[in-house]
C-alpha cells in the first residue's frame, strides 16, 4: 500500500464561511454597481454642465431660454437640470448627426488614403474586365459558339465596364450622398415631429414652477434614462467608426466589384459587393432611426402617454429595457441594411 505524497486536499468550507463569502461577494457587487452609477451620472452631468454656458436651447422651431427660469439663486441649478433633460430627450440624435458622425464625406481627410488605393484599384479593375472578357471569348471559341453577335455583345460589355470603372468614384460618392440625404431628412423630421418637444416643454414648466426639492427630484428622474442613453451613444459610436472604416475600404476596392458586375451580370459577386457598399451607406440612417425611436419611446413613458400606460407604471425598468433593446438593434443594424438592399 502506497501513500500519496503531497499536500492534503483543501478543506471544504463550512456553512458559516460560505455565508460570509456570499455576503462579501454581494457587498462587492453592490459597491461596484454604485460606483458605475456614480461614474455614469458624472458622465451625464458634465456634458450637461458644459451646455449651461448657452443661454438657450433650440429643437425644431421651439426655443427654451435660461432667462425664463425664475429664482436668481437656484437659476443655475434649474438650468443644469433642464440641460440634462435636453441632453437626454432632445439633443442626442442631433448631436451625433450634426457632428457628421452618421454621414460619409468622400472629401474628408480620412478618405485620402482610400482615394489613393482607389486610383490603383481602378487600373486593376479595368485589367480584370479585359481579362474576363477575353477568357469568356476564348471559352466560346473552343466550344464553337463564337458568332459576330456574341463578339459584339461582349465588346459592348467591355466598353461599358471600362467606362463605369473609370467613373466608379462618382458612382460610389453618389451612393454615399443617397445615404447622407436619408440621414439629413430623418434628422429634420425628428426635430420637427415626435414627442421630444412636448416632453421638454413639460420638463421646462415643471422646473420653472417647482421648488429646489422638486428640481432635485427631476434631476434624479433623469439619471436612469441618461445612463441608458450614454451606453446607447457609446454603442452607436462603435458602430459609426466601424462603418466609416468599412465604407472606406469598400470604396477603395469597388472598381473590382464594378468590373465583375458589368461583365458577369446582376447575380455576380461584384454586384453583391456594390449592394453591400450601398448598405453601409444606408446604415447611418438606420442607426439614427433606432436612436430617435428609442428616445421617443422613453419620452412617451416619461410623459405617461396612454399608449404606454402599462410600461409607464414600470418606470425605470421600462427605460432600461428600451435602452438595452436599442443597443441590440444597433448591433444588428448591418444585417438589417443588408436585408433592405438584398445583399
Coordinates of C-alpha atoms in Angstrom, one line a residue:
X1 CA 0.0 0.0 0.0
X2 CA 1.5 3.3 -1.1
X3 CA 0.7 6.7 0.4
X4 CA 0.2 9.8 -1.7
X5 CA 2.9 12.3 -1.1
X6 CA 1.9 16.0 -1.4
X7 CA -0.5 18.5 0.0
X8 CA -3.7 17.3 1.5
X9 CA -6.9 18.2 -0.3
X10 CA -8.4 21.6 0.6
X11 CA -10.8 21.6 3.5
X12 CA -14.4 22.2 2.4
X13 CA -16.0 25.4 3.6
X14 CA -18.3 25.4 6.4
X15 CA -21.8 26.8 6.1
X16 CA -20.8 29.9 8.1
X17 CA -17.8 30.5 5.9
X18 CA -20.0 30.1 2.8
X19 CA -22.5 32.6 4.1
X20 CA -19.7 35.1 4.9
X21 CA -18.3 34.6 1.4
X22 CA -21.7 35.1 -0.3
X23 CA -22.3 38.3 1.8
X24 CA -18.8 39.6 0.9
X25 CA -19.5 38.9 -2.8
X26 CA -22.9 40.6 -2.7
X27 CA -21.4 43.6 -1.0
X28 CA -18.7 43.9 -3.6
X29 CA -21.3 43.7 -6.4
X30 CA -23.4 46.4 -4.8
X31 CA -20.4 48.7 -4.4
X32 CA -19.4 48.1 -8.0
X33 CA -22.9 48.9 -9.2
X34 CA -22.9 52.0 -7.0
X35 CA -19.5 53.2 -8.4
X36 CA -20.7 52.5 -12.0
X37 CA -23.8 54.6 -11.4
X38 CA -21.8 57.4 -9.9
X39 CA -19.4 57.4 -12.9
X40 CA -22.3 57.3 -15.3
X41 CA -24.0 60.1 -13.5
X42 CA -20.8 62.2 -13.8
X43 CA -20.5 61.4 -17.5
X44 CA -24.1 62.6 -17.9
X45 CA -23.8 65.7 -15.7
X46 CA -20.5 67.0 -17.2
X47 CA -21.8 67.5 -20.8
X48 CA -25.0 69.0 -19.4
X49 CA -23.0 71.3 -17.2
X50 CA -20.9 72.4 -20.2
X51 CA -24.2 73.1 -22.1
X52 CA -25.2 75.5 -19.3
X53 CA -22.9 78.1 -20.8
X54 CA -25.5 78.5 -23.5
X55 CA -28.3 80.9 -22.7
X56 CA -30.9 79.0 -24.8
X57 CA -31.6 75.6 -26.5
X58 CA -33.5 75.1 -29.7
X59 CA -35.1 72.0 -31.1
X60 CA -37.1 72.3 -34.3
X61 CA -39.0 75.6 -34.0
X62 CA -39.1 75.7 -30.2
X63 CA -36.6 77.6 -28.0
X64 CA -36.1 77.5 -24.3
X65 CA -34.2 80.4 -22.6
X66 CA -32.3 80.4 -19.3
X67 CA -33.7 83.9 -18.5
X68 CA -37.2 82.4 -18.4
X69 CA -36.4 80.4 -15.3
X70 CA -37.3 82.1 -12.0
X71 CA -35.1 82.3 -8.9
X72 CA -31.8 84.1 -9.1
X73 CA -30.1 81.7 -6.5
X74 CA -31.4 78.5 -8.0
X75 CA -31.5 79.5 -11.6
X76 CA -28.1 77.9 -12.4
X77 CA -29.2 74.6 -10.9
X78 CA -32.6 74.7 -12.6
X79 CA -30.8 75.4 -15.9
X80 CA -28.4 72.5 -15.3
X81 CA -31.3 70.1 -14.7
X82 CA -33.1 71.3 -17.9
X83 CA -29.8 70.9 -19.8
X84 CA -29.7 67.3 -18.7
X85 CA -33.3 66.8 -19.9
X86 CA -32.4 68.4 -23.2
X87 CA -29.3 66.3 -23.5
X88 CA -31.3 63.1 -22.9
X89 CA -34.5 63.6 -24.7
X90 CA -33.8 66.2 -27.4
X91 CA -30.2 66.6 -28.3
X92 CA -28.5 63.1 -28.6
X93 CA -29.7 62.3 -32.2
X94 CA -29.0 65.9 -33.3
X95 CA -25.6 66.0 -31.5
X96 CA -24.5 62.8 -33.4
X97 CA -25.9 63.9 -36.7
X98 CA -24.7 67.5 -36.6
X99 CA -21.2 66.3 -35.7
X100 CA -21.1 64.4 -39.1
X101 CA -20.6 61.1 -37.5
X102 CA -23.5 59.5 -39.3
X103 CA -22.7 60.9 -42.7
X104 CA -20.0 59.8 -45.1
X105 CA -17.9 62.6 -46.5
X106 CA -15.9 61.4 -49.6
X107 CA -13.8 64.6 -49.4
X108 CA -12.8 64.2 -45.7
X109 CA -9.1 63.8 -44.8
X110 CA -9.6 60.2 -43.6
X111 CA -10.7 59.3 -47.2
X112 CA -7.4 60.4 -48.7
X113 CA -5.7 57.1 -48.2
X114 CA -8.8 55.3 -49.6
X115 CA -8.8 57.6 -52.6
X116 CA -5.1 56.7 -53.2
X117 CA -5.9 53.0 -53.1
X118 CA -8.9 53.5 -55.4
X119 CA -6.7 55.0 -58.1
X120 CA -4.6 51.9 -58.1
X121 CA -7.6 49.6 -58.0
X122 CA -9.2 51.4 -60.9
X123 CA -6.4 50.1 -63.2
X124 CA -6.7 46.7 -61.7
X125 CA -10.5 46.7 -62.3
X126 CA -10.0 47.6 -66.0
X127 CA -7.5 44.9 -66.4
X128 CA -9.7 42.3 -64.8
X129 CA -12.6 43.4 -67.1
X130 CA -10.5 42.8 -70.2
X131 CA -9.2 39.5 -68.8
X132 CA -12.7 38.2 -68.0
X133 CA -14.0 39.2 -71.5
X134 CA -11.0 37.5 -73.2
X135 CA -11.3 34.3 -71.2
X136 CA -15.0 34.1 -72.0
X137 CA -14.4 34.7 -75.7
X138 CA -11.7 32.0 -75.7
X139 CA -14.1 29.6 -74.0
X140 CA -16.8 30.2 -76.5
X141 CA -14.3 29.9 -79.4
X142 CA -13.2 26.5 -78.1
X143 CA -16.9 25.4 -77.9
X144 CA -17.6 26.7 -81.4
X145 CA -20.1 29.2 -80.1
X146 CA -18.3 32.3 -81.4
X147 CA -20.5 34.3 -83.6
X148 CA -20.5 38.0 -84.6
X149 CA -23.4 38.7 -82.3
X150 CA -21.5 37.2 -79.3
X151 CA -18.4 39.2 -80.2
X152 CA -20.3 42.4 -80.5
X153 CA -22.2 41.8 -77.2
X154 CA -19.0 41.2 -75.3
X155 CA -17.2 44.1 -76.8
X156 CA -20.1 46.4 -75.7
X157 CA -19.9 44.8 -72.2
X158 CA -16.2 45.5 -72.1
X159 CA -16.5 49.1 -73.2
X160 CA -19.4 49.8 -70.7
X161 CA -17.4 48.1 -67.9
X162 CA -14.3 50.2 -68.6
X163 CA -16.3 53.4 -68.7
X164 CA -18.1 52.7 -65.4
X165 CA -14.9 51.6 -63.7
X166 CA -13.3 54.8 -64.8
X167 CA -16.2 56.8 -63.3
X168 CA -16.6 54.4 -60.3
X169 CA -15.6 57.1 -57.8
X170 CA -18.5 59.3 -58.9
X171 CA -20.9 56.3 -58.6
X172 CA -19.6 55.5 -55.1
X173 CA -19.9 59.1 -54.0
X174 CA -23.4 59.2 -55.3
X175 CA -24.3 56.2 -53.2
X176 CA -22.8 57.9 -50.2
X177 CA -24.8 61.0 -50.9
X178 CA -28.0 59.0 -51.0
X179 CA -27.3 57.7 -47.5
X180 CA -26.4 61.2 -46.3
X181 CA -29.7 62.5 -47.7
X182 CA -31.6 59.9 -45.7
X183 CA -29.8 60.9 -42.5
X184 CA -30.4 64.6 -43.0
X185 CA -34.1 64.1 -43.8
X186 CA -34.6 61.8 -40.9
X187 CA -32.9 64.3 -38.6
X188 CA -35.0 67.2 -39.7
X189 CA -38.2 65.2 -39.4
X190 CA -37.4 64.0 -35.9
X191 CA -36.7 67.6 -34.8
X192 CA -40.0 68.9 -36.1
X193 CA -42.1 65.9 -35.1
X194 CA -42.2 63.4 -32.3
X195 CA -42.8 63.9 -28.6
X196 CA -39.4 65.3 -27.7
X197 CA -40.5 68.9 -27.9
X198 CA -43.6 68.3 -25.8
X199 CA -41.6 66.4 -23.2
X200 CA -39.0 69.2 -23.0
X201 CA -41.8 71.7 -22.6
X202 CA -43.2 69.7 -19.7
X203 CA -39.8 69.5 -18.1
X204 CA -39.2 73.2 -18.5
X205 CA -42.6 74.1 -16.9
X206 CA -42.0 71.7 -14.0
X207 CA -38.5 73.1 -13.4
X208 CA -39.7 76.6 -13.7
X209 CA -42.6 76.3 -11.2
X210 CA -41.1 73.8 -8.7
X211 CA -39.1 74.4 -5.5
X212 CA -35.5 73.3 -5.3
X213 CA -36.6 69.9 -3.9
X214 CA -38.9 69.3 -6.9
X215 CA -36.0 70.3 -9.2
X216 CA -33.8 67.8 -7.3
X217 CA -36.5 65.1 -7.9
X218 CA -36.5 65.8 -11.6
X219 CA -32.7 65.5 -11.6
X220 CA -32.9 62.0 -10.1
X221 CA -35.6 61.1 -12.7
X222 CA -33.1 61.9 -15.4
X223 CA -30.3 59.7 -14.1
X224 CA -31.6 56.3 -15.4
X225 CA -32.6 57.3 -18.9
X226 CA -29.5 59.4 -19.1
X227 CA -27.3 56.3 -18.3
X228 CA -29.2 54.2 -20.8
X229 CA -28.7 56.8 -23.5
X230 CA -25.0 57.1 -22.7
X231 CA -24.5 53.4 -23.3
X232 CA -26.5 53.6 -26.5
X233 CA -24.4 56.5 -27.6
X234 CA -21.2 54.6 -26.9
X235 CA -22.6 51.6 -28.9
X236 CA -23.5 54.0 -31.7
X237 CA -20.0 55.4 -31.9
X238 CA -18.6 51.9 -32.0
X239 CA -20.9 51.1 -35.0
X240 CA -20.2 54.5 -36.6
X241 CA -16.4 54.3 -36.6
X242 CA -16.5 50.7 -37.8
X243 CA -18.9 51.8 -40.5
X244 CA -16.6 54.6 -41.6
X245 CA -13.6 52.2 -41.9
X246 CA -15.7 49.6 -43.8
X247 CA -17.1 52.2 -46.2
X248 CA -13.6 53.5 -46.9
X249 CA -12.3 50.0 -47.6
X250 CA -15.2 49.1 -49.8
X251 CA -14.9 52.4 -51.6
X252 CA -11.2 51.7 -52.3
X253 CA -11.9 48.3 -53.9
X254 CA -15.2 49.0 -55.6
X255 CA -13.6 49.1 -59.1
X256 CA -13.0 45.3 -58.9
X257 CA -16.7 44.8 -57.9
X258 CA -17.9 47.1 -60.8
X259 CA -15.8 45.3 -63.4
X260 CA -17.2 41.9 -62.2
X261 CA -20.8 43.2 -62.1
X262 CA -20.7 44.6 -65.6
X263 CA -19.1 41.5 -67.2
X264 CA -20.9 38.8 -65.3
X265 CA -24.4 40.3 -64.6
X266 CA -26.5 41.3 -61.7
X267 CA -26.2 38.0 -59.9
X268 CA -22.4 38.2 -59.8
X269 CA -20.3 38.6 -56.6
X270 CA -19.4 42.0 -57.9
X271 CA -23.0 43.2 -57.8
X272 CA -23.3 41.8 -54.2
X273 CA -20.2 43.8 -53.3
X274 CA -21.8 47.0 -54.7
X275 CA -25.0 46.2 -52.7
X276 CA -23.1 45.8 -49.5
X277 CA -21.3 49.1 -50.1
X278 CA -24.7 50.8 -50.6
X279 CA -25.9 49.0 -47.4
X280 CA -23.0 50.6 -45.5
X281 CA -24.1 54.0 -46.9
X282 CA -27.6 53.5 -45.6
X283 CA -26.5 52.2 -42.1
X284 CA -26.2 55.8 -40.8
X285 CA -29.9 56.4 -41.4
X286 CA -30.8 53.1 -39.7
X287 CA -28.7 53.9 -36.6
X288 CA -30.3 57.4 -36.4
X289 CA -33.8 55.9 -36.7
X290 CA -33.0 53.5 -33.9
X291 CA -31.8 56.3 -31.6
X292 CA -34.8 58.5 -32.4
X293 CA -37.3 55.7 -31.9
X294 CA -35.8 54.7 -28.6
X295 CA -35.6 58.3 -27.4
X296 CA -39.2 58.9 -28.3
X297 CA -40.4 55.8 -26.6
X298 CA -38.5 56.8 -23.4
X299 CA -40.1 60.3 -23.7
X300 CA -43.6 58.8 -24.1
X301 CA -43.0 56.6 -21.0
X302 CA -41.8 59.6 -19.0
X303 CA -44.9 61.6 -20.1
X304 CA -47.3 58.7 -19.2
X305 CA -48.7 58.6 -22.7
X306 CA -51.9 56.4 -23.0
X307 CA -50.2 54.1 -25.4
X308 CA -47.5 53.3 -22.9
X309 CA -49.6 53.4 -19.7
X310 CA -48.6 49.9 -18.6
X311 CA -45.0 50.4 -19.4
X312 CA -45.1 53.8 -17.7
X313 CA -46.0 52.2 -14.4
X314 CA -42.8 50.2 -14.6
X315 CA -40.8 53.4 -14.9
X316 CA -37.1 52.7 -14.5
X317 CA -37.4 49.1 -15.7
X318 CA -39.1 50.1 -18.9
X319 CA -36.5 52.7 -19.7
X320 CA -33.7 50.2 -19.1
X321 CA -35.4 47.6 -21.3
X322 CA -35.7 50.2 -24.1
X323 CA -32.0 51.1 -23.7
X324 CA -30.8 47.5 -24.0
X325 CA -33.2 47.0 -26.9
X326 CA -31.7 49.9 -28.7
X327 CA -28.2 48.5 -28.1
X328 CA -29.2 45.2 -29.6
X329 CA -30.9 46.8 -32.6
X330 CA -27.7 48.8 -33.2
X331 CA -25.6 45.7 -33.2
X332 CA -27.9 44.2 -35.8
X333 CA -28.1 47.3 -38.0
X334 CA -25.6 46.0 -40.5
X335 CA -27.7 42.8 -41.0
X336 CA -30.8 44.9 -41.4
X337 CA -29.5 47.2 -44.1
X338 CA -28.1 44.1 -45.9
X339 CA -31.6 42.7 -46.0
X340 CA -33.0 46.0 -47.2
X341 CA -30.8 46.2 -50.3
X342 CA -30.8 42.4 -50.8
X343 CA -27.1 41.9 -50.3

